[in-house]
Tab-separated table of C-alpha atoms in Angstrom:
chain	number	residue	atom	x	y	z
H	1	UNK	CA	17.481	21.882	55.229
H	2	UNK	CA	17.278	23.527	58.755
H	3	UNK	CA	19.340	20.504	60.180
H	4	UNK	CA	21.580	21.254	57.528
H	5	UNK	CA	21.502	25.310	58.579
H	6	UNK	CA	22.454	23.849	62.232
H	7	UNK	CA	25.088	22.233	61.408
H	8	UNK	CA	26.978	24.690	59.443
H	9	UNK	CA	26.303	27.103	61.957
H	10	UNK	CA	27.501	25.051	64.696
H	11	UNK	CA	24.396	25.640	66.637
H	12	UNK	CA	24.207	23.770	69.947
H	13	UNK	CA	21.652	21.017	70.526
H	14	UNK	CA	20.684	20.061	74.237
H	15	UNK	CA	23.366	18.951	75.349
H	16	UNK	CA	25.124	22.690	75.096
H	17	UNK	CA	27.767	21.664	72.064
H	18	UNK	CA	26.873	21.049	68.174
H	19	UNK	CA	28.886	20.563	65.181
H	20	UNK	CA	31.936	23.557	65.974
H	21	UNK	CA	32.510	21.928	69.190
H	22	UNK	CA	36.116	20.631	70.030
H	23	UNK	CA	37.490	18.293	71.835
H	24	UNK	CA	39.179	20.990	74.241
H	25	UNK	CA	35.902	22.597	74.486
H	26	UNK	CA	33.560	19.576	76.013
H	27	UNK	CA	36.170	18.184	78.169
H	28	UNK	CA	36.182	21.412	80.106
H	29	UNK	CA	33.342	20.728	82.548
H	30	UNK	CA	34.802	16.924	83.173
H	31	UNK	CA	35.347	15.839	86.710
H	32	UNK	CA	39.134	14.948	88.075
H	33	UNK	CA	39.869	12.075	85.066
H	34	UNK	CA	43.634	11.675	86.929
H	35	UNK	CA	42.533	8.468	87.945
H	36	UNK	CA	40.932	7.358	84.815
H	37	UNK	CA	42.996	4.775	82.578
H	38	UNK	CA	41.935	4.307	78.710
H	39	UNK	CA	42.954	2.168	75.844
H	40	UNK	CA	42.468	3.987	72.766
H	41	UNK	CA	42.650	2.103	69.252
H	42	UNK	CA	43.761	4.180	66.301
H	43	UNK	CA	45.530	6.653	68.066
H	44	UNK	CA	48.763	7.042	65.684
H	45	UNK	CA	46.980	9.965	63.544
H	46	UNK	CA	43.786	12.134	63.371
H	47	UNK	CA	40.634	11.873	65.412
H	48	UNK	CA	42.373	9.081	67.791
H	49	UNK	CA	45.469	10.857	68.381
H	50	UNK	CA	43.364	14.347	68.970
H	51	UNK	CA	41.294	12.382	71.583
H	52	UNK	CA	44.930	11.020	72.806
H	53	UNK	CA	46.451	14.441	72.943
H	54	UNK	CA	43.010	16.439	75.038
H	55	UNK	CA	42.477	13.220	77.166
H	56	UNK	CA	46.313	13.525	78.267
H	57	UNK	CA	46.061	16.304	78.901
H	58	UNK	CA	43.154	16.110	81.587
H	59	UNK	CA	45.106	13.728	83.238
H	60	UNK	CA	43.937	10.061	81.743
H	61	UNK	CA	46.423	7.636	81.652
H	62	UNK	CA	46.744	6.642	77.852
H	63	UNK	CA	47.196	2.951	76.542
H	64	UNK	CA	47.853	3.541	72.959
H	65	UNK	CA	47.826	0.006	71.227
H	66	UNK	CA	48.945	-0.017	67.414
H	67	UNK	CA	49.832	-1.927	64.287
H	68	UNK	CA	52.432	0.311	63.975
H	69	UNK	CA	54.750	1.154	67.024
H	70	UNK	CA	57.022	3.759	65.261
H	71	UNK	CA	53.852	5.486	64.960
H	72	UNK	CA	51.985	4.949	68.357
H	73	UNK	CA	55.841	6.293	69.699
H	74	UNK	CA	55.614	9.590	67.907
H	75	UNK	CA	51.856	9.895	68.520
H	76	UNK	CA	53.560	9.621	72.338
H	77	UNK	CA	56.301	11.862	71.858
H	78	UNK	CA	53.798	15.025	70.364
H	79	UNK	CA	51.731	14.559	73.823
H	80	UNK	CA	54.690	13.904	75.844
H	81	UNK	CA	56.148	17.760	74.169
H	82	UNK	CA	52.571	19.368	75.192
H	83	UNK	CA	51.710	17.913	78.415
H	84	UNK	CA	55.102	16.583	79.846
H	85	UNK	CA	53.408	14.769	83.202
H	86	UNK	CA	51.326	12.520	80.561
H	87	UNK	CA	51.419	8.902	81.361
H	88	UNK	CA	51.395	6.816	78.399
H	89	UNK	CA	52.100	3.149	77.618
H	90	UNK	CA	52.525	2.469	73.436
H	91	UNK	CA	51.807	-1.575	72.976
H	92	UNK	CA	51.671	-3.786	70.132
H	93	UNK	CA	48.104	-4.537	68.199
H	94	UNK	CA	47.150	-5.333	65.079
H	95	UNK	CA	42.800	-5.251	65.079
H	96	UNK	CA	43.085	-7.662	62.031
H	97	UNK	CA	44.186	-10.311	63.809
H	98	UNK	CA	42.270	-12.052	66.403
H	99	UNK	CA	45.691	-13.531	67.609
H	100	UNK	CA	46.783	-10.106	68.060
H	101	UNK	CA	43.757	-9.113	69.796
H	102	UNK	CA	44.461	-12.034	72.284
H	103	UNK	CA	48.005	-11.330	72.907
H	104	UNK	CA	47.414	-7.678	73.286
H	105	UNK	CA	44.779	-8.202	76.215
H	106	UNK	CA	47.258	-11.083	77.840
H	107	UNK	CA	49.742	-8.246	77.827
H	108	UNK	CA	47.441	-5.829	79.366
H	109	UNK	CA	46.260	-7.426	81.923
H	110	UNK	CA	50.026	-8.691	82.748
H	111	UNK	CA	50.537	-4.892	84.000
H	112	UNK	CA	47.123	-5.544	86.317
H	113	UNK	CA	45.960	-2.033	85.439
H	114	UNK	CA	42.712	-0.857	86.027
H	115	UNK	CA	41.085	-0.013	82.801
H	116	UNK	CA	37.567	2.836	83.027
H	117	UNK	CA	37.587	3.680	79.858
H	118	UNK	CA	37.798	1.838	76.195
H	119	UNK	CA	37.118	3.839	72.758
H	120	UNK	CA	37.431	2.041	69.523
H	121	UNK	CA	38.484	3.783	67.467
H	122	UNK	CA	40.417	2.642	64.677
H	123	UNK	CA	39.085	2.124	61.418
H	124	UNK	CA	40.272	1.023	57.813
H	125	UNK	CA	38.705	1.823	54.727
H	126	UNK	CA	40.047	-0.784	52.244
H	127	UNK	CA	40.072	0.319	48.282
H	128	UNK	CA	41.156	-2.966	47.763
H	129	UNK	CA	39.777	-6.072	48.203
H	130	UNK	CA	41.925	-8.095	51.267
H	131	UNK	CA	41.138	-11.342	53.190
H	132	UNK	CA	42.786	-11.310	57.006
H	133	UNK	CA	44.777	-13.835	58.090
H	134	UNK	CA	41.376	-15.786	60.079
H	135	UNK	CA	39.632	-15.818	56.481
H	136	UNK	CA	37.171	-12.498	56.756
H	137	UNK	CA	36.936	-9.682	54.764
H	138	UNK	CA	39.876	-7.008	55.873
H	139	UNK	CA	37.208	-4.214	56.265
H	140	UNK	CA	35.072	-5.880	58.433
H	141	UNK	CA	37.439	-7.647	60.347
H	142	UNK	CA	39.540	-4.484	61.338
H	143	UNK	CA	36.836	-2.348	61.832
H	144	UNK	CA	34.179	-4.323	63.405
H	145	UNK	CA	35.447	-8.215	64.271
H	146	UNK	CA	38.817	-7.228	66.419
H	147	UNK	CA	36.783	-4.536	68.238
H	148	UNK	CA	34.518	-7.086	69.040
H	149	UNK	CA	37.019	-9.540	70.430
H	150	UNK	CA	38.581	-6.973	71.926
H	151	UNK	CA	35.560	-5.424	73.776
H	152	UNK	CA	34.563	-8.778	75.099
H	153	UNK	CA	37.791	-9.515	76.383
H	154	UNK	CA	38.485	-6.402	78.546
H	155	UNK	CA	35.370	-6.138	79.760
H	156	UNK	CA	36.086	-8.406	82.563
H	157	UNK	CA	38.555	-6.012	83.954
H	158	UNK	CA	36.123	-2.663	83.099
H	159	UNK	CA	33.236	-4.142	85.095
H	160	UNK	CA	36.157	-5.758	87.996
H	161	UNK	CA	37.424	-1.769	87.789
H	162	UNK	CA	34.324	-0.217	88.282
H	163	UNK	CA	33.451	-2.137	90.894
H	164	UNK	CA	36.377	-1.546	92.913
H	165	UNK	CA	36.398	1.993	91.906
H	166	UNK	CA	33.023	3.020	92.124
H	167	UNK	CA	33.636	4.472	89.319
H	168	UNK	CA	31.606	3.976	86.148
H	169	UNK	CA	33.322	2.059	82.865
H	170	UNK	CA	32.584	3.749	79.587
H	171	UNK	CA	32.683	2.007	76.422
H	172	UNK	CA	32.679	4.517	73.015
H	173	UNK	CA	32.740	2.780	69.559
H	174	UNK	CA	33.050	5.448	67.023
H	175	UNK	CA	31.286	4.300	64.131
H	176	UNK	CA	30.011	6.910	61.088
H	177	UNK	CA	26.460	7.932	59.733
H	178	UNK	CA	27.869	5.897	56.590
H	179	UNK	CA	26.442	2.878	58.956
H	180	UNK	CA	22.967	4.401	57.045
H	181	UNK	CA	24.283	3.459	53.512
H	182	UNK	CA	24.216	-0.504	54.190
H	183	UNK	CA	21.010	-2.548	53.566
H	184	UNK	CA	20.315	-6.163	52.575
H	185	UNK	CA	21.701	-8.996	54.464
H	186	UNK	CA	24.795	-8.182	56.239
H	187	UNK	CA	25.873	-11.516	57.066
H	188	UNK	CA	25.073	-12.927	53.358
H	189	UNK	CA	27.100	-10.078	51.793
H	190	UNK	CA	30.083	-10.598	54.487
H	191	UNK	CA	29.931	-14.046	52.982
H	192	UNK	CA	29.717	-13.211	49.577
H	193	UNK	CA	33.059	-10.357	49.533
H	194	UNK	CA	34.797	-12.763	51.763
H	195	UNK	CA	34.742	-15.503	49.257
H	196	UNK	CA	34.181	-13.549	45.965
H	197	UNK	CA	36.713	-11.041	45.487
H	198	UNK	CA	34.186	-9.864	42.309
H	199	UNK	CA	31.754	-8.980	44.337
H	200	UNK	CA	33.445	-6.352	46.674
H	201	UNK	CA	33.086	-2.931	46.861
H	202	UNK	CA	34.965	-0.939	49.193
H	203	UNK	CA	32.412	1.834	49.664
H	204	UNK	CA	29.491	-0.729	51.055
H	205	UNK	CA	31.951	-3.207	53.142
H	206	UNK	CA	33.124	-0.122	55.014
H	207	UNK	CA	29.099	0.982	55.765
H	208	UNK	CA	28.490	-2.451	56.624
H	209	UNK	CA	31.959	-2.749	59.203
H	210	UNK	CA	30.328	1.091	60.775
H	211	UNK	CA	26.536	-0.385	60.583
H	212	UNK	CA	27.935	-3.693	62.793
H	213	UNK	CA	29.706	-0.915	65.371
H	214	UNK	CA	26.348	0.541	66.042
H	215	UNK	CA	24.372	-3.052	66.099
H	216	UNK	CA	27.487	-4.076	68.701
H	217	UNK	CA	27.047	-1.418	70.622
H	218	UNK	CA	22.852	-1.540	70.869
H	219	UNK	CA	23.377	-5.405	71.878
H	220	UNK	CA	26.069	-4.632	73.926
H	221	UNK	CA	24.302	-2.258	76.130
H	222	UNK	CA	21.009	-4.329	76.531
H	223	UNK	CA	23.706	-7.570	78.012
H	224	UNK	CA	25.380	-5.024	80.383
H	225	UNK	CA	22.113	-4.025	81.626
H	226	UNK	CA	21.108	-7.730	81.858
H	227	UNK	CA	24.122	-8.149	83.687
H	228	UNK	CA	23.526	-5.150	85.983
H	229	UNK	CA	27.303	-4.048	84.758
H	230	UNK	CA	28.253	-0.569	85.905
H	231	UNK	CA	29.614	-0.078	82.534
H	232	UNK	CA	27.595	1.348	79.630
H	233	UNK	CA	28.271	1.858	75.887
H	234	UNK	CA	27.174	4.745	73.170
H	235	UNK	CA	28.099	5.040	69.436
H	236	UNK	CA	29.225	7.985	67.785
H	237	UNK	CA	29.625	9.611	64.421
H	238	UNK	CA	32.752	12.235	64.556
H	239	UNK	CA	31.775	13.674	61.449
H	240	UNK	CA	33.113	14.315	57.626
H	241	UNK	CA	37.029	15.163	58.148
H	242	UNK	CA	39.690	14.489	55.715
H	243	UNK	CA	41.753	12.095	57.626
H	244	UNK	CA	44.885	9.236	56.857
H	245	UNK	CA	41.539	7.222	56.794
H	246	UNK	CA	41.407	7.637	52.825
H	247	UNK	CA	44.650	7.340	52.379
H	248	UNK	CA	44.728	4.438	49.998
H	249	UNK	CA	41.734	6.577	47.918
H	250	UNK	CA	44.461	9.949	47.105
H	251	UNK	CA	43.874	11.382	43.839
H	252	UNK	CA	41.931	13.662	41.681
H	253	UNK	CA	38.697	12.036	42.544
H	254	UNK	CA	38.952	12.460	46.154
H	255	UNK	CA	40.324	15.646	46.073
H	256	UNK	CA	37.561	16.977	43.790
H	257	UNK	CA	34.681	15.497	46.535
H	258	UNK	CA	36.846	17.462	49.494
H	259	UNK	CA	37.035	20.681	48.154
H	260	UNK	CA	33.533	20.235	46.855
H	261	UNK	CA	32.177	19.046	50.677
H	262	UNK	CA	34.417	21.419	52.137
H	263	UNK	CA	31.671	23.388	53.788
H	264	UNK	CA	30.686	20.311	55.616
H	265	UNK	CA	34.149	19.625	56.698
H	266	UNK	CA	34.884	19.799	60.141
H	267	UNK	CA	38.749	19.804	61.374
H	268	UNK	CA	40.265	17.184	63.186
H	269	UNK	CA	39.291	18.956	66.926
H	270	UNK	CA	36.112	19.064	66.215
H	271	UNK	CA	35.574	15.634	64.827
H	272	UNK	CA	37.244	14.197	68.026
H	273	UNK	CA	34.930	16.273	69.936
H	274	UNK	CA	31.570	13.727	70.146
H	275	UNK	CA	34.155	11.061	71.119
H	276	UNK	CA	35.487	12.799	74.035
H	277	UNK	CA	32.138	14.044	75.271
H	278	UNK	CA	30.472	10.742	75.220
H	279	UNK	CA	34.015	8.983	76.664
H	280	UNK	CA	33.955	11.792	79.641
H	281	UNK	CA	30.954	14.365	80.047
H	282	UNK	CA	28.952	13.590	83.508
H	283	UNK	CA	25.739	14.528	81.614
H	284	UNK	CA	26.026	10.783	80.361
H	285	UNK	CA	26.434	8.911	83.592
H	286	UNK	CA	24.086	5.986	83.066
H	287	UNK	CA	22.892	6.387	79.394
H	288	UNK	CA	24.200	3.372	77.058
H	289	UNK	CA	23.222	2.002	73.952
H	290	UNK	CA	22.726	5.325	72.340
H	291	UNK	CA	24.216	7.197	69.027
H	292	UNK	CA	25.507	9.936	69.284
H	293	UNK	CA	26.899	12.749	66.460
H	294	UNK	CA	27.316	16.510	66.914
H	295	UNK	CA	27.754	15.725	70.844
H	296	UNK	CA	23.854	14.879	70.702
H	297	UNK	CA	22.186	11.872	70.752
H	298	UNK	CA	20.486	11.127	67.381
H	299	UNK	CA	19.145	8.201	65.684
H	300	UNK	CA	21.016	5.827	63.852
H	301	UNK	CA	19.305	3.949	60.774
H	302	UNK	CA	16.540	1.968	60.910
H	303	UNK	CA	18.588	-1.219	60.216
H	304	UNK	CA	20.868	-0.025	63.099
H	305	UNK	CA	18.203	0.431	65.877
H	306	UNK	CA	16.623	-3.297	64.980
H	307	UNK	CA	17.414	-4.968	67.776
H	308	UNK	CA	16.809	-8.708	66.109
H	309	UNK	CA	19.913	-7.278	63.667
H	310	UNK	CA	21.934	-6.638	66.554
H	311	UNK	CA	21.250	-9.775	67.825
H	312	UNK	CA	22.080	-11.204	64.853
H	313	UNK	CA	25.525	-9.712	64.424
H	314	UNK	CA	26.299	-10.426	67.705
H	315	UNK	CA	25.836	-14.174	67.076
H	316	UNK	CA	27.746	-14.004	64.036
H	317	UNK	CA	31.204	-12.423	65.369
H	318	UNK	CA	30.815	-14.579	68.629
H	319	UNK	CA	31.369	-17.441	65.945
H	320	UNK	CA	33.522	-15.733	63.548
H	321	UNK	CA	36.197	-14.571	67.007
H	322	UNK	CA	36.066	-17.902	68.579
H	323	UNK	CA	39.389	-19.524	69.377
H	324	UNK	CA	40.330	-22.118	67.670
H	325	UNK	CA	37.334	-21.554	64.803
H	326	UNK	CA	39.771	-19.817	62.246
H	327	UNK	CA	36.424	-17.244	61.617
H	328	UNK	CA	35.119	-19.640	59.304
H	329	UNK	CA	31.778	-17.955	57.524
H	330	UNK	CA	30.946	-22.001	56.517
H	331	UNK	CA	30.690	-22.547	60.748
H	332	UNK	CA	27.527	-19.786	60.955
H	333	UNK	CA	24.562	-21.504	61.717
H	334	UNK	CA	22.042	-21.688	59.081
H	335	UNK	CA	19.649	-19.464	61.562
H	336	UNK	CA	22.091	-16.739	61.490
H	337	UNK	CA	21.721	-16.600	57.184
């Protein structure tokens, strides 16, 4: 109840913001980001182009990848109208497809950018049931299996650009405290909606595609440190906003939950503000592998803070994004079920 109390009245936690913090606001004590260069997924609408639009306009230099061009274009043009000195490069990705994912990165690192800063955030939330076109689960593999790929495939140039820089890579993956809902066997049930379209339901493949963001990220951040990588990695939750996320769930139903949760709402600002503070706020210089929601750290499930899980997952995608492997769930190894 008094966490509850908090959070409707916005009441900040240690780190000086809470839940009626924006994006604007916790980006104000940033250092000089002019030199910084992001990639931001899911930038066409909502919390991604928010982030987009206030990271623009503290100088980053945007990569906006998208399924959708047209989109990632007029995403562009709004910033461009706003902050006219805005760099920003609109490129071609679709997270579904590990061949897009490839392509993408082959096309990025044509331009031999640096890249400091990477925030996944895209996400789909599938009413109905879809296979992609490597054989996995839509949900899962837009949400958690082409963030993966792509992660692992830039990092080579984060960690190159932080060394060179001196500068410290940031990695955010913004999952949601949905990632909680999810228990059972995550792999078995990716294998059982994958091949039995009966078995699906949209609600727990999205927690499970959010509970494998926060297991990437907690694996993630214990190989970087292995590695001695000055890059880290944090999770966050942005919080309950009504975004083009439920777009394929419009109707009575939905609108009855919204106006019923609409106290617990928070607008788009605000739910792109936990992003922006973990992608940019010197308080978090060195600190990876954490979850973050309100702009505090919190704790994330007790299936997402096992660390044999993360492991696990890990394994699993490693397999399931492997060239040439067509993400077959039959190649796992048996350890892995």
């Amino acid at each position: 109840m008094l966490e509850t109390v908090k959070y409707l009245l916005g009441s900040a936690g240690t780190s000086g913001y809470g839940s009626k913090s924006t994006a604007e606001n916790v980006t104000e004590q940033s250092p000089d980001l002019r030199s910084v260069t992001a990639i931001i997924t899911g930038a066409t609408s909502g919390i991604g182009a928010e982030t987009a639009r206030v990271l623009a306009k503290r100088g980053v230099k945007l990569i906006l990848p998208a399924r959708s061009v047209k989109a990632a274009e007029e995403t562009k043009a709004r910033i461009l109208s706003e902050v006219p000195e805005a760099e920003i490069i609109v490129m071609a990705l679709d997270l579904s497809s590990l061949s897009s994912v490839r392509k993408f990165v082959a096309e990025f690192e044509y331009l031999n950018f640096p890249l400091n800063l990477l925030i996944n955030n895209a996400g789909k939330f599938a009413h109905q049931h879809a296979i992609s076109e490597d054989g996995i689960e839509m949900t899962f593999a837009t949400n958690h299996l082409g963030h993966f790929l792509l992660t692992k495939l830039l990092l080579k140039k984060m960690i190159e650009t932080a060394n060179k820089t001196g500068v410290q890579g940031r990695i955010v993956n913004v999952s949601s405290s949905i990632h909680g809902w999810f228990s059972g066997d995550s792999i078995q049930y990716l294998r059982l909606i994958t091949k039995d379209k009966s078995q699906y339901d949209a609600t727990r493949a999205y927690a499970l595609s959010k509970l494998a963001n926060v297991l990437h990220t907690k694996e993630l951040a214990r190989i970087l440190k292995k590695m001695g990588a000055n890059v880290t990695v944090n999770c966050v939750h942005p919080g309950i906003v009504r975004t083009r996320l439920t777009r394929e769930r419009e109707g009575l139903v939905t609108d009855l939950v919204f106006f019923l949760t609409s106290k617990l709402l928070k607008t788009i600002p605000q739910a792109a503000a936990t992003t922006c503070y973990v992608a940019t706020h010197p308080r978090l210089a060195n600190v990876s592998g954490k979850y973050f929601a309100d702009c505090n750290e919190v704790c994330s499930s007790k299936l997402g803070s096992n660390s044999t899980e993360a492991a696990r997952i890990w394994s699993a995608s490693e397999v399931m994004a492997a060239k040439n492997s067509n993400a077959n769930l039959d190649t796992l190894d048996a350890s892995l079920l």
